[in-house]
mmCIF file of N, CA and C in Angstrom:
data_model
loop_
_atom_site.group_PDB
_atom_site.id
_atom_site.type_symbol
_atom_site.label_atom_id
_atom_site.label_comp_id
_atom_site.label_asym_id
_atom_site.label_seq_id
_atom_site.Cartn_x
_atom_site.Cartn_y
_atom_site.Cartn_z
ATOM 1 N N MET A 1 243.040 102.038 -10.758
ATOM 2 C CA MET A 1 242.825 102.256 -9.371
ATOM 3 C C MET A 1 244.387 101.816 -8.374
ATOM 4 N N LYS A 2 244.683 101.764 -7.667
ATOM 5 C CA LYS A 2 245.921 100.981 -6.361
ATOM 6 C C LYS A 2 245.014 100.969 -5.495
ATOM 7 N N ILE A 3 245.251 100.104 -4.642
ATOM 8 C CA ILE A 3 244.758 100.242 -3.485
ATOM 9 C C ILE A 3 245.843 99.814 -2.513
ATOM 10 N N ILE A 4 246.334 100.669 -1.075
ATOM 11 C CA ILE A 4 247.019 100.064 -0.094
ATOM 12 C C ILE A 4 246.290 99.930 0.418
ATOM 13 N N LEU A 5 247.488 99.223 0.780
ATOM 14 C CA LEU A 5 246.651 98.438 2.359
ATOM 15 C C LEU A 5 247.847 99.146 3.603
ATOM 16 N N ILE A 6 247.316 99.246 4.301
ATOM 17 C CA ILE A 6 248.285 100.328 6.059
ATOM 18 C C ILE A 6 247.466 98.742 6.832
ATOM 19 N N LEU A 7 248.480 98.376 7.020
ATOM 20 C CA LEU A 7 248.302 97.260 8.276
ATOM 21 C C LEU A 7 249.364 97.468 9.744
ATOM 22 N N VAL A 8 248.824 97.307 10.670
ATOM 23 C CA VAL A 8 249.282 97.250 12.217
ATOM 24 C C VAL A 8 249.104 96.007 12.867
ATOM 25 N N LEU A 9 250.064 95.499 12.921
ATOM 26 C CA LEU A 9 250.149 93.868 13.941
ATOM 27 C C LEU A 9 250.862 94.389 15.041
ATOM 28 N N PHE A 10 249.138 94.585 16.565
ATOM 29 C CA PHE A 10 250.093 93.889 17.717
ATOM 30 C C PHE A 10 250.479 94.144 18.589
ATOM 31 N N ASN A 11 251.496 94.181 19.217
ATOM 32 C CA ASN A 11 252.372 93.765 20.017
ATOM 33 C C ASN A 11 253.014 94.655 21.021
ATOM 34 N N LEU A 12 252.194 93.726 22.155
ATOM 35 C CA LEU A 12 253.038 94.257 23.378
ATOM 36 C C LEU A 12 254.075 94.169 24.358
ATOM 37 N N GLN A 13 254.938 93.450 23.680
ATOM 38 C CA GLN A 13 255.899 92.682 24.294
ATOM 39 C C GLN A 13 257.203 93.943 22.794
ATOM 40 N N SER A 14 257.119 93.770 21.591
ATOM 41 C CA SER A 14 257.731 94.410 21.102
ATOM 42 C C SER A 14 257.408 96.011 20.165
ATOM 43 N N GLY A 15 256.580 96.324 20.821
ATOM 44 C CA GLY A 15 255.344 97.651 20.150
ATOM 45 C C GLY A 15 254.854 96.808 19.010
ATOM 46 N N SER A 16 254.282 97.645 18.295
ATOM 47 C CA SER A 16 253.057 97.324 16.809
ATOM 48 C C SER A 16 254.397 97.236 15.254
ATOM 49 N N GLU A 17 253.681 96.782 14.654
ATOM 50 C CA GLU A 17 254.243 96.312 13.917
ATOM 51 C C GLU A 17 253.438 96.127 12.275
ATOM 52 N N VAL A 18 254.179 98.146 11.716
ATOM 53 C CA VAL A 18 253.479 98.715 10.821
ATOM 54 C C VAL A 18 253.878 97.799 9.531
ATOM 55 N N ILE A 19 252.898 97.969 8.652
ATOM 56 C CA ILE A 19 252.883 96.741 7.274
ATOM 57 C C ILE A 19 252.114 97.581 6.108
ATOM 58 N N THR A 20 253.007 97.925 5.299
ATOM 59 C CA THR A 20 252.672 98.922 3.718
ATOM 60 C C THR A 20 252.803 98.307 3.056
ATOM 61 N N ALA A 21 251.506 98.015 1.109
ATOM 62 C CA ALA A 21 251.392 96.947 0.033
ATOM 63 C C ALA A 21 250.780 97.931 -0.388
ATOM 64 N N GLU A 22 250.787 97.299 -1.921
ATOM 65 C CA GLU A 22 249.483 97.842 -3.174
ATOM 66 C C GLU A 22 249.070 96.820 -3.927
ATOM 67 N N PHE A 23 247.873 96.789 -4.405
ATOM 68 C CA PHE A 23 246.849 96.102 -4.395
ATOM 69 C C PHE A 23 245.888 96.250 -5.952
ATOM 70 N N ASP A 24 245.856 95.223 -6.400
ATOM 71 C CA ASP A 24 244.781 96.000 -7.791
ATOM 72 C C ASP A 24 243.700 95.706 -7.118
ATOM 73 N N ASP A 25 242.958 95.497 -6.750
ATOM 74 C CA ASP A 25 241.505 95.651 -6.106
ATOM 75 C C ASP A 25 241.074 95.985 -4.312
ATOM 76 N N ILE A 26 240.554 96.053 -4.111
ATOM 77 C CA ILE A 26 240.347 95.850 -1.962
ATOM 78 C C ILE A 26 239.894 94.283 -1.782
ATOM 79 N N GLU A 27 239.021 93.978 -2.693
ATOM 80 C CA GLU A 27 238.836 92.426 -1.812
ATOM 81 C C GLU A 27 240.335 91.300 -2.329
ATOM 82 N N ALA A 28 241.813 91.492 -3.113
ATOM 83 C CA ALA A 28 242.304 90.739 -2.624
ATOM 84 C C ALA A 28 243.806 92.157 -1.459
ATOM 85 N N CYS A 29 243.585 93.217 -1.014
ATOM 86 C CA CYS A 29 244.188 93.915 -0.116
ATOM 87 C C CYS A 29 243.308 93.121 1.143
ATOM 88 N N ALA A 30 242.157 92.811 1.333
ATOM 89 C CA ALA A 30 241.217 92.546 2.305
ATOM 90 C C ALA A 30 241.716 90.985 2.476
ATOM 91 N N ASN A 31 241.994 90.437 1.814
ATOM 92 C CA ASN A 31 242.074 89.326 1.888
ATOM 93 C C ASN A 31 243.420 88.946 2.461
ATOM 94 N N ALA A 32 244.713 89.442 1.867
ATOM 95 C CA ALA A 32 245.748 89.175 2.033
ATOM 96 C C ALA A 32 246.149 90.129 3.823
ATOM 97 N N ALA A 33 244.763 91.298 4.076
ATOM 98 C CA ALA A 33 244.819 91.981 5.598
ATOM 99 C C ALA A 33 244.515 90.595 6.333
ATOM 100 N N VAL A 34 243.507 89.478 6.130
ATOM 101 C CA VAL A 34 243.642 88.549 6.771
ATOM 102 C C VAL A 34 243.881 87.534 7.293
ATOM 103 N N ARG A 35 245.060 87.014 5.580
ATOM 104 C CA ARG A 35 245.693 85.964 6.064
ATOM 105 C C ARG A 35 247.161 87.267 7.049
ATOM 106 N N THR A 36 247.850 87.914 7.497
ATOM 107 C CA THR A 36 248.921 88.605 7.493
ATOM 108 C C THR A 36 248.421 88.333 9.035
ATOM 109 N N PHE A 37 247.491 88.436 9.822
ATOM 110 C CA PHE A 37 245.647 88.353 11.226
ATOM 111 C C PHE A 37 246.016 86.207 10.900
ATOM 112 N N GLN A 38 246.218 85.750 9.969
ATOM 113 C CA GLN A 38 245.819 84.951 10.361
ATOM 114 C C GLN A 38 247.151 83.900 10.946
ATOM 115 N N GLY A 39 248.835 84.572 10.339
ATOM 116 C CA GLY A 39 249.796 83.486 10.727
ATOM 117 C C GLY A 39 249.681 84.235 12.309
ATOM 118 N N VAL A 40 249.456 84.870 12.992
ATOM 119 C CA VAL A 40 249.367 85.386 14.425
ATOM 120 C C VAL A 40 248.507 84.344 15.201
ATOM 121 N N ASP A 41 247.234 83.574 14.279
ATOM 122 C CA ASP A 41 245.667 83.096 15.591
ATOM 123 C C ASP A 41 244.728 82.938 14.412
ATOM 124 N N SER A 42 244.852 81.861 13.997
ATOM 125 C CA SER A 42 244.626 80.583 13.177
ATOM 126 C C SER A 42 242.986 81.387 12.732
ATOM 127 N N GLU A 43 241.759 82.197 14.383
ATOM 128 C CA GLU A 43 240.883 81.723 13.734
ATOM 129 C C GLU A 43 240.666 83.823 14.052
ATOM 130 N N VAL A 44 241.131 83.946 13.452
ATOM 131 C CA VAL A 44 240.868 85.853 13.334
ATOM 132 C C VAL A 44 239.724 85.713 13.068
ATOM 133 N N GLU A 45 239.087 87.719 13.694
ATOM 134 C CA GLU A 45 237.372 88.055 12.884
ATOM 135 C C GLU A 45 237.731 88.722 13.354
ATOM 136 N N THR A 46 237.587 90.048 11.856
ATOM 137 C CA THR A 46 237.456 90.959 11.332
ATOM 138 C C THR A 46 235.906 91.754 11.562
ATOM 139 N N LYS A 47 236.432 92.748 12.432
ATOM 140 C CA LYS A 47 235.089 94.104 11.843
ATOM 141 C C LYS A 47 235.342 95.340 12.218
ATOM 142 N N ALA A 48 234.736 96.035 11.423
ATOM 143 C CA ALA A 48 234.791 97.802 11.490
ATOM 144 C C ALA A 48 234.823 98.181 13.536
ATOM 145 N N LEU A 49 235.798 99.178 12.084
ATOM 146 C CA LEU A 49 236.320 99.931 13.961
ATOM 147 C C LEU A 49 235.281 101.376 13.396
ATOM 148 N N VAL A 50 234.479 101.296 14.786
ATOM 149 C CA VAL A 50 233.306 101.481 15.329
ATOM 150 C C VAL A 50 234.200 103.716 15.984
ATOM 151 N N PRO A 51 233.972 104.228 15.318
ATOM 152 C CA PRO A 51 234.947 106.127 15.569
ATOM 153 C C PRO A 51 234.511 106.151 17.024
ATOM 154 N N LEU A 52 235.019 106.644 18.640
ATOM 155 C CA LEU A 52 234.032 107.385 18.923
ATOM 156 C C LEU A 52 233.445 108.854 18.506
ATOM 157 N N GLU A 53 232.738 108.824 19.853
ATOM 158 C CA GLU A 53 231.883 110.831 18.828
ATOM 159 C C GLU A 53 232.761 111.261 19.227
ATOM 160 N N GLY A 54 232.786 111.954 18.329
ATOM 161 C CA GLY A 54 233.899 112.805 17.324
ATOM 162 C C GLY A 54 235.565 113.486 17.617
ATOM 163 N N THR A 55 235.313 111.935 16.937
ATOM 164 C CA THR A 55 236.093 111.295 16.204
ATOM 165 C C THR A 55 236.607 110.712 14.512
ATOM 166 N N THR A 56 237.800 110.558 13.600
ATOM 167 C CA THR A 56 237.422 110.461 12.360
ATOM 168 C C THR A 56 238.686 109.781 12.575
ATOM 169 N N ILE A 57 237.909 108.705 11.449
ATOM 170 C CA ILE A 57 239.271 107.148 10.981
ATOM 171 C C ILE A 57 239.364 106.996 9.097
ATOM 172 N N ILE A 58 240.038 106.772 9.041
ATOM 173 C CA ILE A 58 240.004 106.823 7.593
ATOM 174 C C ILE A 58 239.316 105.497 7.081
ATOM 175 N N ASP A 59 238.240 105.485 6.010
ATOM 176 C CA ASP A 59 236.941 104.841 5.983
ATOM 177 C C ASP A 59 237.267 103.233 5.759
ATOM 178 N N GLY A 60 236.765 102.394 6.145
ATOM 179 C CA GLY A 60 237.201 100.513 5.931
ATOM 180 C C GLY A 60 238.106 100.646 7.078
ATOM 181 N N THR A 61 237.673 101.173 7.871
ATOM 182 C CA THR A 61 238.856 100.604 9.258
ATOM 183 C C THR A 61 238.543 99.172 9.573
ATOM 184 N N MET A 62 239.194 98.601 9.797
ATOM 185 C CA MET A 62 238.677 97.611 10.318
ATOM 186 C C MET A 62 239.986 96.953 11.389
ATOM 187 N N ILE A 63 239.191 96.048 12.489
ATOM 188 C CA ILE A 63 240.321 96.060 13.802
ATOM 189 C C ILE A 63 240.216 93.711 13.824
ATOM 190 N N ALA A 64 241.333 93.294 13.858
ATOM 191 C CA ALA A 64 241.134 91.416 13.527
ATOM 192 C C ALA A 64 241.349 91.880 14.774
ATOM 193 N N TYR A 65 240.268 90.696 15.627
ATOM 194 C CA TYR A 65 240.679 90.069 16.765
ATOM 195 C C TYR A 65 241.276 87.830 17.153
ATOM 196 N N GLY A 66 241.291 88.414 17.678
ATOM 197 C CA GLY A 66 241.734 86.730 17.986
ATOM 198 C C GLY A 66 240.886 85.389 18.536
ATOM 199 N N ALA A 67 240.990 84.090 18.764
ATOM 200 C CA ALA A 67 240.336 83.154 19.247
ATOM 201 C C ALA A 67 239.774 83.586 20.572
ATOM 202 N N ASP A 68 241.239 84.168 21.111
ATOM 203 C CA ASP A 68 240.992 84.966 22.791
ATOM 204 C C ASP A 68 239.488 86.112 23.353
ATOM 205 N N GLY A 69 239.434 86.938 21.051
ATOM 206 C CA GLY A 69 238.676 88.165 21.616
ATOM 207 C C GLY A 69 239.426 89.270 21.586
ATOM 208 N N ASN A 70 241.158 89.517 21.921
ATOM 209 C CA ASN A 70 241.558 91.043 21.766
ATOM 210 C C ASN A 70 242.063 90.921 21.023
ATOM 211 N N PRO A 71 241.752 92.276 21.025
ATOM 212 C CA PRO A 71 242.622 92.553 18.948
ATOM 213 C C PRO A 71 243.514 91.659 19.351
ATOM 214 N N VAL A 72 244.736 92.032 18.196
ATOM 215 C CA VAL A 72 245.600 91.405 17.460
ATOM 216 C C VAL A 72 246.546 91.752 16.440
ATOM 217 N N GLY A 73 245.153 93.322 15.910
ATOM 218 C CA GLY A 73 245.561 94.507 14.851
ATOM 219 C C GLY A 73 244.987 95.061 14.293
ATOM 220 N N MET A 74 244.977 95.831 13.628
ATOM 221 C CA MET A 74 243.839 96.710 12.634
ATOM 222 C C MET A 74 244.476 97.294 10.630
ATOM 223 N N TYR A 75 243.604 97.439 10.362
ATOM 224 C CA TYR A 75 243.906 97.737 8.882
ATOM 225 C C TYR A 75 243.017 98.231 8.147
ATOM 226 N N SER A 76 243.467 99.127 6.913
ATOM 227 C CA SER A 76 242.759 99.899 6.294
ATOM 228 C C SER A 76 243.111 100.174 4.380
ATOM 229 N N CYS A 77 242.309 99.138 3.654
ATOM 230 C CA CYS A 77 241.976 99.637 2.483
ATOM 231 C C CYS A 77 241.565 101.313 1.254
ATOM 232 N N SER A 78 242.454 101.252 0.786
ATOM 233 C CA SER A 78 242.568 102.235 0.928
ATOM 234 C C SER A 78 242.805 102.926 -0.742
ATOM 235 N N PRO A 79 242.452 103.751 -1.823
ATOM 236 C CA PRO A 79 242.661 103.907 -2.976
ATOM 237 C C PRO A 79 243.455 104.615 -3.032
ATOM 238 N N SER A 80 244.576 104.911 -3.481
ATOM 239 C CA SER A 80 245.302 105.594 -3.351
ATOM 240 C C SER A 80 245.558 106.733 -4.447
ATOM 241 N N LYS A 81 246.218 107.551 -3.819
ATOM 242 C CA LYS A 81 245.636 109.116 -4.575
ATOM 243 C C LYS A 81 246.672 109.616 -5.025
ATOM 244 N N THR A 82 247.529 109.165 -5.312
ATOM 245 C CA THR A 82 248.844 109.599 -5.294
ATOM 246 C C THR A 82 248.834 109.692 -7.218
ATOM 247 N N GLY A 83 249.537 110.907 -8.096
ATOM 248 C CA GLY A 83 249.811 110.789 -9.183
ATOM 249 C C GLY A 83 247.882 111.449 -9.510
ATOM 250 N N ARG A 84 247.359 111.445 -9.021
ATOM 251 C CA ARG A 84 245.964 112.675 -9.266
ATOM 252 C C ARG A 84 246.182 113.346 -9.295
ATOM 253 N N PRO A 85 245.619 114.412 -10.515
ATOM 254 C CA PRO A 85 246.001 115.829 -9.637
ATOM 255 C C PRO A 85 245.166 116.292 -8.557
ATOM 256 N N ASN A 86 245.652 117.569 -8.050
ATOM 257 C CA ASN A 86 245.165 118.442 -6.737
ATOM 258 C C ASN A 86 245.451 119.759 -7.219
ATOM 259 N N GLU A 87 244.266 120.638 -6.268
ATOM 260 C CA GLU A 87 245.351 121.703 -6.188
ATOM 261 C C GLU A 87 246.310 121.319 -5.433
ATOM 262 N N PHE A 88 247.994 121.330 -5.708
ATOM 263 C CA PHE A 88 248.754 121.852 -5.658
ATOM 264 C C PHE A 88 249.201 120.892 -6.859
ATOM 265 N N ASN A 89 249.395 119.994 -7.663
ATOM 266 C CA ASN A 89 250.318 119.109 -8.154
ATOM 267 C C ASN A 89 248.500 119.330 -9.778
ATOM 268 N N PRO A 90 248.427 119.637 -10.794
ATOM 269 C CA PRO A 90 247.268 119.691 -11.477
ATOM 270 C C PRO A 90 246.913 118.763 -12.644
ATOM 271 N N TYR A 91 248.580 118.552 -12.760
ATOM 272 C CA TYR A 91 249.362 117.667 -14.367
ATOM 273 C C TYR A 91 249.213 116.368 -13.293
#
């Protein structure tokens, strides 16, 4: 099963940047996300995103915080659903 990384780098000056990539396992995906954020702030810390009451998020969504405590981005590593049978494509 492939794991899809969806990563957003927050940039107030030029707008947020979205990055996607595919990995063979969740650990490799998460490590790549952390390395990406370390390019912005070497002392990045990630924490699970806690959704507001009544909202939903992608399972496993993480927020990355810089050394100053401000968020620098967010990411999620999720199993790819492409190629799997579903009600619209049973094959």
